[in-house]
Amino acid sequence: MSVPAGAIALPAERAPTRREWVVFLRRLARRRTALFGLIVVGLVVVGALGAPWLTTWDPVEQDITNRLRPPGSSGPAGRVHVLGTDHLGRDILARIVFGARPALMVGFAAVAISGLLGMGVGLVSGYFGGRTDDVCMRLADIQLAFPFILLAIAVIGVLGPSLPVIIVVIGVSSWVVYARVVRSSVLSLREREFVQAALALGSRDGRVVLHHILPNALTPWLVVATLDMARVIVIESALSFLGLGVQPPTPTWGGMLADGRVYISTAWWLATFPGLAILFTVLGINLFGDGLRDTLDPRLKV
Amino acid sequence: MRVYLTRRLLQSLLVLLGVSFVVFFILHLTGDPALVLLPPDATAEDVQRFREAMGFNDPFLVQYGRFLTGALRGDFGQSVRHGEPAFHLVIERMPATFELAGAALLIALVLSVPAGIISAVRRNTSLDYVSTVVALLGQSMPTFWLGIMLILVFSVQWNLLPSSGRGGLEHLLLPAITLGLFTTARITRLTRSGMLEVLNQDYIRTARAKGVSDPPVIWKHALKNAAIPIVTIVGIELGTLLGGSVITETIFAWPGVGRLSVQAIYNRDYPVVQAAVFLLSSTFVLVNLVVDVLYTYLDPRIRLR
């Protein structure tokens, strides 16, 4: 290019300004299913944060005389167990509300780890290409070859189940989707004029990647992160269901389901309600994620 | 074509090498495999003797080399619990897992491809909405809950189908539906979006313009091209199905590799766990290699690369 350096308008591509955010939010809100998803997710987050104020029951307090009471029974002092009690007489609604905490905690933390990891790999792999790219993509193939749950429970079995271990195991082994989607946007961004211009002006690789490529690769990354959150929450419940999640007495949805499975023929409410809580949460996140994708970039295949 | 296949084969071998390293490393995660394998009440002397006997004092790479040569011969060590070679225990249960995964995939394909096509062709009709909502629910439903609910309805309430074990078709039905639902939902959505994209292409308009009636346009012209991403996802979904069998097999007491692995983890029987992870991953790599080869017939553009 023979254009004088001063004539190149570099800031043409940039992250959206506040006005664009408002426009984006309006467009998102117009999709009714996405809005519904957002409301559901909001309710779950509020429930998790406000758990102690939302229920008068203690989620871990046992009351053996009132065990396996069906939904709507009244407990001591006339207080009602809206969703019944479990095999140890604990209030199911209270346990569901408190159970949102480990689910969301693992969800957010694991997605943060895998999202950052995948973004790093995707940026490096897409920007530098060649050998580096080959190595990264083979690593991705290796990661994907494992049956996810099986590898996760094997590792957790060795290290022992605890909140940090669960978060790290899920986080470290979920980076591939992010890396792939970031890599493919980097591949096309790298050829764009504004990146070429920045390179021609002598910007260092690090600056080009962080200031010019990264902000424009964030959109698909965000969509993947949202949808992946749903997957992680299901995995967290599956681990708890197998007894390899966050350990009792902390209430978890998966753990409640495992308890309820034993009493399936006599007390259906034990297993039904925590499952509905997972379904509701995951559905909300999926709807919101789909809406986000359709609003931001309908061509995106994730 | 030959170059492509050779490269693809080499890639698969490389992936298997990586898989073997990760499987080997599982035991070394805590830094001391002897403590992982021995019961917690083992004396310091026992631990020392065990380390010596198992060669855990050798250099790391020497140990990996030994693991790899063993794995290639199908030797993953003895099961701590059953006193049998771990490899045998896993191989014995492979058919049950394949049967379940195969049935789940069959159910998924039989339901999802027609549902996706109808959804795309009758876009924005009530049929489309029903199929979309069902697919969305299916994608959001945790398998273990679905399994328990199916047992509650079909085994406990109506007493129609058995809730556990392997046997005839009636034993297969509930676990296969449970395992297959997520895949059904995914392929339905994929078929729908793939068909919608293809149906808007010029050659479809051309076919219609020259008077080809609806069924051949949909089944011959459109589906052929929409099938390409479906074939890819089937390979990937098989991995999900093999891995998902861990949960489904546990719920329905299905005597496959998944249930064996979960019990092995509870029993700290890690040779069995390693053998199971390695063999299931290898199966997945192999299936994807086959899918990629099939792919070159479906999409000749790949052969030219």
Coordinates of C-alpha atoms in Angstrom, one line a residue:
Chain A
M1 CA 0.0 0.0 0.0
S2 CA 1.3 3.4 -0.9
V3 CA -1.0 5.4 1.3
P4 CA 0.8 7.8 3.6
A5 CA 0.6 6.6 7.2
G6 CA -1.4 9.7 8.4
A7 CA -4.2 9.1 6.0
I8 CA -5.2 5.7 7.4
A9 CA -8.1 5.9 9.7
L10 CA -7.2 3.3 12.2
P11 CA -9.9 3.7 14.8
A12 CA -12.6 2.7 12.3
E13 CA -13.1 -0.7 13.9
R14 CA -13.6 -0.6 17.6
A15 CA -15.6 -2.0 20.4
P16 CA -19.2 -0.7 20.6
T17 CA -19.9 2.6 22.3
R18 CA -22.6 3.0 24.9
R19 CA -25.2 4.1 22.4
E20 CA -24.6 0.9 20.4
W21 CA -25.1 -1.0 23.6
V22 CA -28.5 0.5 24.1
V23 CA -29.5 -0.3 20.5
F24 CA -28.2 -3.8 21.0
L25 CA -30.2 -4.3 24.2
R26 CA -33.3 -3.0 22.5
R27 CA -32.9 -5.5 19.7
L28 CA -32.3 -8.3 22.1
A29 CA -35.3 -7.4 24.2
R30 CA -37.5 -7.5 21.1
R31 CA -36.8 -11.2 20.8
R32 CA -39.4 -12.5 23.3
T33 CA -37.7 -15.9 23.8
A34 CA -34.4 -14.2 24.6
L35 CA -36.0 -11.9 27.0
F36 CA -37.7 -14.8 28.7
G37 CA -34.4 -16.5 29.0
L38 CA -32.8 -13.4 30.5
I39 CA -35.6 -13.1 33.0
V40 CA -35.2 -16.8 34.0
V41 CA -31.4 -16.4 34.4
G42 CA -32.0 -13.3 36.4
L43 CA -34.4 -15.1 38.7
V44 CA -32.0 -17.9 39.3
V45 CA -29.1 -15.4 40.1
V46 CA -31.4 -13.5 42.4
G47 CA -32.5 -16.7 44.0
A48 CA -28.9 -17.8 44.6
L49 CA -27.8 -14.5 46.0
G50 CA -30.9 -13.9 48.1
A51 CA -31.3 -17.6 49.2
P52 CA -31.3 -16.9 53.0
W53 CA -34.0 -14.2 52.7
L54 CA -36.2 -16.2 50.2
T55 CA -37.0 -19.1 52.5
T56 CA -37.6 -19.5 56.2
W57 CA -36.3 -23.0 56.2
D58 CA -32.7 -24.0 56.9
P59 CA -31.5 -26.1 53.9
V60 CA -29.4 -28.5 56.0
E61 CA -31.6 -28.7 59.2
Q62 CA -32.9 -32.3 59.6
D63 CA -36.2 -33.1 61.1
I64 CA -36.6 -36.9 61.1
T65 CA -40.2 -36.8 62.4
N66 CA -41.3 -34.9 59.3
R67 CA -39.4 -36.9 56.7
L68 CA -40.7 -37.6 53.2
R69 CA -43.7 -35.2 53.5
P70 CA -45.5 -34.4 50.2
P71 CA -45.6 -30.9 48.8
G72 CA -47.8 -28.5 50.7
S73 CA -47.6 -30.3 54.1
S74 CA -47.2 -28.1 57.1
G75 CA -44.2 -28.6 59.4
P76 CA -43.7 -27.5 63.0
A77 CA -45.2 -24.2 64.1
G78 CA -47.6 -24.2 61.1
R79 CA -44.9 -23.4 58.5
V80 CA -45.5 -25.0 55.1
H81 CA -43.1 -27.2 53.2
V82 CA -44.2 -25.9 49.7
L83 CA -42.3 -28.6 47.8
G84 CA -42.3 -31.2 50.6
T85 CA -39.4 -32.6 52.6
D86 CA -36.7 -35.2 51.7
H87 CA -35.6 -38.4 53.4
L88 CA -34.0 -36.5 56.3
G89 CA -36.9 -34.1 56.7
R90 CA -35.2 -31.1 55.1
D91 CA -37.3 -28.6 53.2
I92 CA -36.9 -29.2 49.4
L93 CA -37.7 -25.7 48.3
A94 CA -35.0 -24.3 50.6
R95 CA -32.5 -26.9 49.3
I96 CA -33.3 -26.0 45.7
V97 CA -32.9 -22.3 46.3
F98 CA -29.5 -22.8 48.1
G99 CA -28.5 -25.4 45.5
A100 CA -28.4 -22.7 42.8
R101 CA -25.3 -21.4 44.5
P102 CA -22.8 -24.2 43.7
A103 CA -24.4 -24.6 40.2
L104 CA -23.8 -20.9 39.4
M105 CA -20.5 -20.7 41.1
V106 CA -19.1 -23.6 39.2
G107 CA -20.8 -22.3 36.0
F108 CA -19.3 -18.8 36.2
A109 CA -15.9 -19.8 37.4
A110 CA -15.4 -22.8 35.0
V111 CA -16.6 -20.7 32.0
A112 CA -14.2 -17.9 33.0
I113 CA -11.2 -20.4 33.1
S114 CA -12.1 -22.2 29.9
G115 CA -13.1 -19.0 28.1
L116 CA -9.8 -17.2 28.9
L117 CA -7.8 -20.3 28.1
G118 CA -9.6 -20.9 24.8
M119 CA -9.3 -17.3 23.9
G120 CA -5.6 -17.3 24.4
V121 CA -5.1 -20.5 22.4
G122 CA -7.4 -19.2 19.6
L123 CA -5.7 -15.8 19.3
V124 CA -2.2 -17.4 19.2
S125 CA -3.2 -20.2 16.9
G126 CA -5.1 -18.0 14.4
Y127 CA -2.7 -15.1 14.4
F128 CA 0.6 -16.9 14.1
G129 CA -0.7 -19.9 12.0
G130 CA 1.7 -22.5 10.7
R131 CA 3.4 -24.8 13.2
T132 CA 1.8 -23.1 16.2
D133 CA -1.6 -23.5 14.7
D134 CA -1.0 -27.2 14.0
V135 CA 0.1 -27.9 17.5
C136 CA -2.9 -26.1 19.0
M137 CA -5.4 -27.9 16.8
R138 CA -3.9 -31.3 17.6
L139 CA -4.1 -30.5 21.3
A140 CA -7.8 -29.7 20.6
D141 CA -8.3 -33.0 18.9
I142 CA -6.7 -34.8 21.9
Q143 CA -9.0 -33.0 24.3
L144 CA -12.1 -33.8 22.2
A145 CA -11.2 -37.5 22.0
F146 CA -12.0 -38.0 25.7
P147 CA -15.5 -38.7 26.9
F148 CA -15.9 -35.6 29.0
I149 CA -17.7 -36.9 32.0
L150 CA -15.5 -40.0 32.3
L151 CA -12.3 -38.0 32.2
A152 CA -13.7 -35.5 34.7
I153 CA -14.7 -38.1 37.2
A154 CA -11.5 -40.0 36.8
V155 CA -9.5 -36.9 37.6
I156 CA -11.8 -35.8 40.4
G157 CA -11.6 -39.3 41.8
V158 CA -7.9 -39.0 42.1
L159 CA -7.8 -35.4 43.4
G160 CA -10.8 -35.7 45.7
P161 CA -14.0 -33.8 45.1
S162 CA -14.0 -30.2 46.3
L163 CA -15.3 -26.9 44.8
P164 CA -11.9 -25.7 43.5
V165 CA -11.0 -29.1 42.0
I166 CA -14.4 -29.3 40.2
I167 CA -14.1 -25.8 38.8
V168 CA -10.5 -26.3 37.6
V169 CA -11.2 -29.7 36.1
I170 CA -14.3 -28.5 34.1
G171 CA -12.5 -25.2 33.2
V172 CA -9.3 -26.7 32.0
S173 CA -11.0 -29.3 29.9
S174 CA -13.6 -27.1 28.1
W175 CA -11.4 -24.7 26.2
V176 CA -11.7 -26.2 22.7
V177 CA -15.0 -24.6 21.6
Y178 CA -13.7 -21.1 22.5
A179 CA -10.3 -21.7 20.8
R180 CA -12.0 -22.8 17.6
V181 CA -14.4 -19.9 17.4
V182 CA -11.8 -17.3 18.3
R183 CA -9.3 -18.8 15.9
S184 CA -11.8 -18.7 13.0
S185 CA -12.6 -15.1 13.6
V186 CA -8.9 -14.2 13.9
L187 CA -8.2 -15.9 10.6
S188 CA -10.6 -13.6 8.8
L189 CA -9.8 -10.5 10.8
R190 CA -6.1 -10.9 10.1
E191 CA -6.7 -10.3 6.4
R192 CA -8.8 -7.2 7.0
E193 CA -7.4 -3.7 6.0
F194 CA -7.4 -2.2 9.4
V195 CA -5.2 -5.0 10.7
Q196 CA -2.9 -4.9 7.7
A197 CA -2.8 -1.1 8.2
A198 CA -1.8 -1.4 11.8
L199 CA 0.9 -3.9 10.8
A200 CA 2.1 -1.6 8.0
L201 CA 2.4 1.2 10.5
G202 CA 4.8 -1.0 12.5
S203 CA 2.6 -2.1 15.4
R204 CA 3.9 -5.0 17.3
D205 CA 2.1 -8.3 17.2
G206 CA 1.0 -8.0 20.8
R207 CA -0.6 -4.6 20.1
V208 CA -2.3 -5.8 17.0
V209 CA -3.8 -8.8 18.7
L210 CA -4.9 -7.1 21.8
H211 CA -6.1 -3.7 20.3
H212 CA -7.3 -4.6 16.9
I213 CA -8.2 -8.3 16.7
L214 CA -9.4 -9.2 20.2
P215 CA -12.2 -6.6 20.5
N216 CA -13.6 -7.8 17.2
A217 CA -13.4 -11.5 18.1
L218 CA -15.3 -11.0 21.4
T219 CA -18.8 -11.3 19.9
P220 CA -18.7 -15.0 19.0
W221 CA -16.7 -15.7 22.1
L222 CA -19.5 -14.2 24.2
V223 CA -22.1 -16.3 22.5
V224 CA -20.1 -19.5 23.1
A225 CA -19.5 -18.6 26.7
T226 CA -23.2 -18.1 27.3
L227 CA -24.2 -21.4 25.8
D228 CA -21.3 -23.2 27.4
M229 CA -22.5 -22.1 30.8
A230 CA -25.6 -24.2 30.3
R231 CA -23.5 -27.2 29.5
V232 CA -21.3 -26.6 32.6
I233 CA -24.3 -26.4 34.9
V234 CA -25.5 -29.8 33.6
I235 CA -22.1 -31.2 34.1
E236 CA -21.9 -29.9 37.7
S237 CA -25.2 -31.5 38.5
A238 CA -24.1 -34.8 36.8
L239 CA -20.9 -34.8 39.0
S240 CA -23.0 -34.2 42.1
F241 CA -25.4 -36.9 41.0
L242 CA -22.5 -39.3 40.9
G243 CA -21.3 -38.2 44.3
L244 CA -18.2 -36.5 42.8
G245 CA -19.4 -32.9 43.0
V246 CA -19.6 -30.4 45.8
Q247 CA -19.9 -32.6 48.9
P248 CA -22.8 -32.7 51.4
P249 CA -24.1 -31.1 53.5
T250 CA -24.0 -28.3 50.9
P251 CA -27.2 -28.8 48.9
T252 CA -26.7 -29.4 45.2
W253 CA -29.3 -30.2 42.6
G254 CA -27.5 -33.3 41.4
G255 CA -27.0 -34.6 44.9
M256 CA -30.7 -34.0 45.6
L257 CA -31.6 -36.0 42.5
A258 CA -29.3 -38.9 43.6
D259 CA -31.1 -39.0 47.0
G260 CA -34.5 -38.8 45.4
R261 CA -33.7 -41.6 43.0
V262 CA -33.7 -44.0 46.0
Y263 CA -37.2 -43.0 47.0
I264 CA -38.6 -42.8 43.4
S265 CA -41.3 -45.4 44.1
T266 CA -42.7 -43.8 47.2
A267 CA -41.8 -40.0 47.1
W268 CA -41.8 -38.7 43.6
W269 CA -41.2 -35.0 44.7
L270 CA -37.7 -35.7 45.9
A271 CA -36.3 -36.2 42.4
T272 CA -38.8 -34.2 40.4
F273 CA -38.3 -30.7 41.7
P274 CA -34.4 -30.4 41.6
G275 CA -34.5 -31.7 38.1
L276 CA -37.0 -29.1 37.1
A277 CA -34.7 -26.5 38.7
I278 CA -31.9 -27.7 36.4
L279 CA -34.2 -27.8 33.4
F280 CA -35.5 -24.3 34.0
T281 CA -32.0 -22.8 34.5
V282 CA -30.4 -24.5 31.5
L283 CA -33.4 -23.7 29.3
G284 CA -33.2 -20.0 30.3
I285 CA -29.5 -19.8 29.5
N286 CA -30.0 -21.6 26.2
L287 CA -32.8 -19.3 25.2
F288 CA -30.8 -16.2 26.2
G289 CA -27.7 -17.6 24.4
D290 CA -29.7 -18.3 21.2
G291 CA -31.1 -14.8 21.3
L292 CA -27.7 -13.3 21.8
R293 CA -26.4 -15.2 18.8
D294 CA -29.2 -14.3 16.6
T295 CA -28.9 -10.6 17.6
L296 CA -25.2 -10.3 17.4
D297 CA -24.4 -12.6 14.5
P298 CA -27.0 -14.8 12.9
R299 CA -24.5 -16.6 10.7
L300 CA -22.5 -17.9 13.7
K301 CA -22.6 -21.7 13.9
V302 CA -22.3 -22.6 17.5
Chain B
M1 CA -7.0 -38.2 -1.9
R2 CA -4.3 -40.6 -0.8
V3 CA -2.3 -37.8 0.7
Y4 CA -5.3 -36.6 2.6
L5 CA -6.0 -40.1 4.0
T6 CA -2.4 -40.6 5.0
R7 CA -2.3 -37.2 6.8
R8 CA -5.6 -38.0 8.5
L9 CA -4.3 -41.4 9.7
L10 CA -1.1 -39.8 11.0
Q11 CA -3.2 -37.2 12.8
S12 CA -5.3 -39.9 14.5
L13 CA -2.2 -41.8 15.7
L14 CA -0.8 -38.5 17.1
V15 CA -4.1 -37.9 18.9
L16 CA -4.0 -41.4 20.3
L17 CA -0.5 -40.8 21.6
G18 CA -1.7 -37.7 23.3
V19 CA -4.6 -39.6 24.8
S20 CA -2.3 -42.3 26.1
F21 CA -0.2 -39.6 27.9
V22 CA -3.2 -38.0 29.6
V23 CA -4.5 -41.4 30.7
F24 CA -1.1 -42.3 32.0
F25 CA -0.9 -38.9 33.8
I26 CA -4.2 -39.4 35.6
L27 CA -2.4 -41.6 38.2
H28 CA 0.4 -39.1 38.6
L29 CA -1.9 -36.1 39.3
T30 CA -1.2 -36.0 43.0
G31 CA 2.5 -36.6 42.4
D32 CA 2.4 -40.1 44.1
P33 CA 0.6 -42.9 42.2
A34 CA 1.4 -45.3 45.1
L35 CA -0.9 -43.4 47.5
V36 CA -3.6 -43.2 44.8
L37 CA -3.6 -46.9 44.3
L38 CA -3.1 -48.2 47.8
P39 CA -5.8 -48.1 50.5
P40 CA -5.4 -45.2 52.9
D41 CA -4.4 -47.5 55.8
A42 CA -1.3 -48.8 54.1
T43 CA 1.9 -48.5 56.2
A44 CA 4.9 -46.5 55.0
E45 CA 6.7 -49.7 54.5
D46 CA 4.0 -51.1 52.2
V47 CA 4.0 -47.9 50.2
Q48 CA 7.7 -48.1 49.8
R49 CA 7.6 -51.8 48.7
F50 CA 4.7 -51.1 46.3
R51 CA 6.6 -48.2 44.7
E52 CA 9.6 -50.4 44.1
A53 CA 7.4 -53.2 42.7
M54 CA 5.5 -51.0 40.4
G55 CA 8.5 -49.1 39.2
F56 CA 7.2 -45.7 40.5
N57 CA 10.8 -44.7 41.4
D58 CA 11.9 -44.8 37.8
P59 CA 12.2 -41.6 35.7
F60 CA 8.8 -40.2 34.6
L61 CA 9.4 -40.8 30.9
V62 CA 10.5 -44.4 31.5
Q63 CA 7.3 -45.0 33.3
Y64 CA 5.3 -43.5 30.5
G65 CA 7.2 -45.7 28.0
R66 CA 6.3 -48.7 30.0
F67 CA 2.6 -47.7 30.2
L68 CA 2.5 -47.0 26.4
T69 CA 4.0 -50.4 25.4
G70 CA 1.7 -52.1 27.9
A71 CA -1.3 -50.2 26.5
L72 CA -0.4 -51.2 22.9
R73 CA -0.4 -54.9 24.0
G74 CA -3.7 -54.4 25.8
D75 CA -2.0 -54.5 29.2
F76 CA -3.3 -51.9 31.7
G77 CA -2.4 -53.9 34.7
Q78 CA -4.6 -55.9 37.1
S79 CA -7.8 -54.7 38.4
V80 CA -7.3 -54.1 42.1
R81 CA -10.9 -55.1 42.9
H82 CA -11.5 -58.0 40.6
G83 CA -8.0 -59.4 40.3
E84 CA -8.5 -59.7 36.5
P85 CA -6.6 -57.9 33.8
A86 CA -8.3 -54.4 33.5
F87 CA -8.3 -54.7 29.7
H88 CA -10.5 -57.8 29.8
L89 CA -13.0 -56.3 32.2
V90 CA -13.5 -53.3 29.9
I91 CA -13.5 -55.2 26.6
E92 CA -16.1 -57.6 28.1
R93 CA -18.5 -54.7 28.7
M94 CA -17.9 -52.9 25.4
P95 CA -20.7 -54.7 23.5
A96 CA -23.3 -53.5 26.0
T97 CA -22.1 -49.9 25.7
F98 CA -22.0 -50.1 21.9
E99 CA -25.5 -51.6 21.9
L100 CA -26.8 -48.7 24.0
A101 CA -25.0 -46.0 22.1
G102 CA -26.0 -47.5 18.8
A103 CA -29.7 -47.8 19.8
A104 CA -29.6 -44.2 21.1
L105 CA -28.1 -43.0 17.8
L106 CA -30.7 -44.9 15.8
I107 CA -33.5 -43.4 17.8
A108 CA -32.0 -40.0 17.4
L109 CA -31.6 -40.2 13.7
V110 CA -35.0 -41.7 13.1
L111 CA -36.7 -39.0 15.0
S112 CA -34.5 -36.0 14.3
V113 CA -33.9 -36.0 10.6
P114 CA -37.6 -36.1 9.6
A115 CA -38.5 -33.7 12.4
G116 CA -35.8 -31.2 11.2
I117 CA -36.8 -31.5 7.5
I118 CA -40.5 -31.1 8.3
S119 CA -39.7 -28.1 10.5
A120 CA -37.7 -26.5 7.7
V121 CA -40.2 -27.2 4.9
R122 CA -43.2 -26.1 7.0
R123 CA -41.4 -23.2 8.5
N124 CA -43.4 -21.1 11.0
T125 CA -46.3 -23.5 11.1
S126 CA -47.5 -25.1 14.4
L127 CA -45.6 -28.3 13.4
D128 CA -42.4 -26.3 13.3
Y129 CA -43.1 -24.6 16.6
V130 CA -43.8 -28.0 18.3
S131 CA -40.6 -29.5 17.0
T132 CA -38.5 -26.5 17.9
V133 CA -39.9 -26.4 21.5
V134 CA -39.4 -30.1 22.0
A135 CA -35.8 -29.8 20.6
L136 CA -35.1 -26.9 22.9
L137 CA -36.4 -28.8 26.0
G138 CA -34.5 -31.9 24.9
Q139 CA -31.3 -29.9 24.8
S140 CA -31.9 -28.4 28.2
M141 CA -32.9 -31.5 30.0
P142 CA -30.3 -33.3 32.1
T143 CA -30.1 -37.0 31.1
F144 CA -30.0 -38.3 34.6
W145 CA -33.3 -36.5 35.4
L146 CA -34.9 -37.7 32.3
G147 CA -33.9 -41.2 33.1
I148 CA -35.4 -41.0 36.6
M149 CA -38.6 -39.5 35.3
L150 CA -39.0 -42.2 32.7
I151 CA -38.5 -44.8 35.4
L152 CA -41.0 -43.1 37.5
V153 CA -43.6 -43.1 34.8
F154 CA -43.0 -46.3 32.8
S155 CA -41.6 -48.6 35.5
V156 CA -43.1 -47.4 38.8
Q157 CA -46.5 -45.9 37.8
W158 CA -47.5 -48.0 34.8
N159 CA -45.2 -51.0 35.3
L160 CA -44.7 -51.3 31.6
L161 CA -40.9 -51.4 31.2
P162 CA -38.1 -52.7 33.4
S163 CA -36.0 -50.0 35.1
S164 CA -32.7 -51.8 35.2
G165 CA -30.5 -54.5 33.6
R166 CA -29.8 -55.6 30.1
G167 CA -31.8 -58.1 28.2
G168 CA -34.4 -57.9 25.4
L169 CA -35.7 -54.8 23.6
E170 CA -37.8 -53.8 26.6
H171 CA -34.6 -53.4 28.6
L172 CA -33.0 -51.3 25.9
L173 CA -35.9 -48.8 25.3
L174 CA -35.8 -46.5 28.3
P175 CA -32.0 -46.2 28.5
A176 CA -31.7 -45.6 24.8
I177 CA -34.3 -42.9 24.9
T178 CA -32.6 -41.3 27.9
L179 CA -29.2 -41.3 26.2
G180 CA -30.5 -40.3 22.8
L181 CA -32.6 -37.3 23.7
F182 CA -29.9 -34.7 23.7
T183 CA -28.5 -36.0 20.4
T184 CA -32.0 -36.0 18.9
A185 CA -32.5 -32.4 19.9
R186 CA -29.1 -31.4 18.5
I187 CA -29.6 -33.1 15.2
T188 CA -33.1 -31.8 14.8
R189 CA -31.9 -28.2 15.2
L190 CA -29.0 -28.8 12.9
T191 CA -31.1 -30.5 10.2
R192 CA -33.6 -27.7 10.4
S193 CA -31.0 -24.9 10.0
G194 CA -29.1 -26.9 7.3
M195 CA -32.3 -27.5 5.3
L196 CA -33.4 -23.9 5.6
E197 CA -30.0 -22.7 4.3
V198 CA -30.0 -25.2 1.4
L199 CA -33.7 -24.5 0.4
N200 CA -32.7 -20.9 -0.2
Q201 CA -30.0 -21.8 -2.8
D202 CA -30.3 -21.0 -6.4
Y203 CA -30.2 -24.6 -7.6
I204 CA -33.3 -25.4 -5.6
R205 CA -35.1 -22.5 -7.2
T206 CA -33.9 -23.8 -10.6
A207 CA -35.2 -27.3 -9.8
R208 CA -38.5 -25.9 -8.8
A209 CA -38.6 -23.5 -11.8
K210 CA -38.2 -26.4 -14.2
G211 CA -41.2 -28.1 -12.6
V212 CA -39.7 -30.7 -10.2
S213 CA -42.3 -31.5 -7.6
D214 CA -41.8 -30.9 -3.9
P215 CA -40.8 -34.4 -2.6
P216 CA -37.8 -34.9 -5.0
V217 CA -36.6 -31.4 -4.4
I218 CA -36.6 -31.9 -0.7
W219 CA -35.3 -35.5 -0.5
K220 CA -33.0 -35.6 -3.5
H221 CA -31.7 -32.1 -4.1
A222 CA -31.8 -30.5 -0.7
L223 CA -31.2 -33.3 1.7
K224 CA -28.1 -34.5 -0.1
N225 CA -26.3 -31.2 0.7
A226 CA -27.9 -30.7 4.1
A227 CA -26.6 -34.2 5.0
I228 CA -23.0 -33.1 5.1
P229 CA -23.0 -31.4 8.5
I230 CA -25.3 -34.1 9.8
V231 CA -22.7 -36.8 9.1
T232 CA -20.0 -34.7 10.8
I233 CA -22.1 -34.2 13.9
V234 CA -23.0 -38.0 14.0
G235 CA -19.3 -38.7 14.5
I236 CA -19.0 -36.1 17.2
E237 CA -22.2 -37.1 18.9
L238 CA -21.0 -40.7 19.1
G239 CA -18.4 -39.4 21.5
T240 CA -21.1 -37.7 23.5
L241 CA -23.1 -40.9 23.5
L242 CA -20.1 -43.1 24.7
G243 CA -19.3 -40.5 27.4
G244 CA -22.9 -40.0 28.3
S245 CA -23.3 -43.7 28.9
V246 CA -21.5 -43.1 32.2
I247 CA -24.7 -41.5 33.6
T248 CA -27.3 -43.5 31.7
E249 CA -25.7 -46.8 32.6
T250 CA -25.5 -45.8 36.2
I251 CA -29.2 -45.0 36.4
F252 CA -30.4 -48.1 34.6
A253 CA -27.8 -50.5 36.0
W254 CA -26.8 -51.2 32.4
P255 CA -23.7 -53.5 32.5
G256 CA -21.5 -51.5 30.3
V257 CA -18.1 -49.6 30.4
G258 CA -19.7 -46.5 31.8
R259 CA -21.1 -48.2 34.9
L260 CA -17.9 -50.2 35.3
S261 CA -15.8 -47.0 35.3
V262 CA -18.0 -45.3 37.9
Q263 CA -17.8 -48.3 40.2
A264 CA -14.0 -48.5 39.5
I265 CA -13.6 -44.8 40.6
Y266 CA -15.6 -45.5 43.8
N267 CA -13.4 -48.5 44.5
R268 CA -10.2 -46.5 43.6
D269 CA -9.6 -49.3 41.0
Y270 CA -7.6 -47.0 38.6
P271 CA -6.1 -49.6 36.2
V272 CA -9.7 -50.2 35.1
V273 CA -10.4 -46.5 34.9
Q274 CA -7.4 -46.0 32.7
A275 CA -8.3 -48.9 30.4
A276 CA -11.9 -47.6 30.1
V277 CA -10.9 -44.0 29.3
F278 CA -8.2 -45.1 26.9
L279 CA -10.4 -47.6 25.0
L280 CA -13.5 -45.3 24.8
S281 CA -11.3 -42.5 23.5
S282 CA -9.7 -44.7 21.0
T283 CA -13.1 -45.8 19.8
F284 CA -14.1 -42.2 19.3
V285 CA -10.9 -41.4 17.4
L286 CA -11.5 -44.4 15.2
V287 CA -15.1 -43.6 14.5
N288 CA -14.2 -40.1 13.5
L289 CA -11.5 -41.3 11.2
V290 CA -14.1 -43.5 9.5
V291 CA -16.6 -40.6 9.4
D292 CA -13.9 -38.4 7.7
V293 CA -13.3 -41.0 5.1
L294 CA -17.0 -41.3 4.4
Y295 CA -17.2 -37.5 4.2
T296 CA -14.8 -37.4 1.3
Y297 CA -17.4 -39.4 -0.7
L298 CA -20.2 -37.1 0.3
D299 CA -18.3 -33.9 -0.3
P300 CA -15.9 -34.3 -3.2
R301 CA -14.5 -30.8 -2.6
I302 CA -12.4 -32.3 0.3
R303 CA -10.7 -34.8 -1.9
L304 CA -9.2 -32.0 -3.9
R305 CA -7.4 -30.4 -0.9

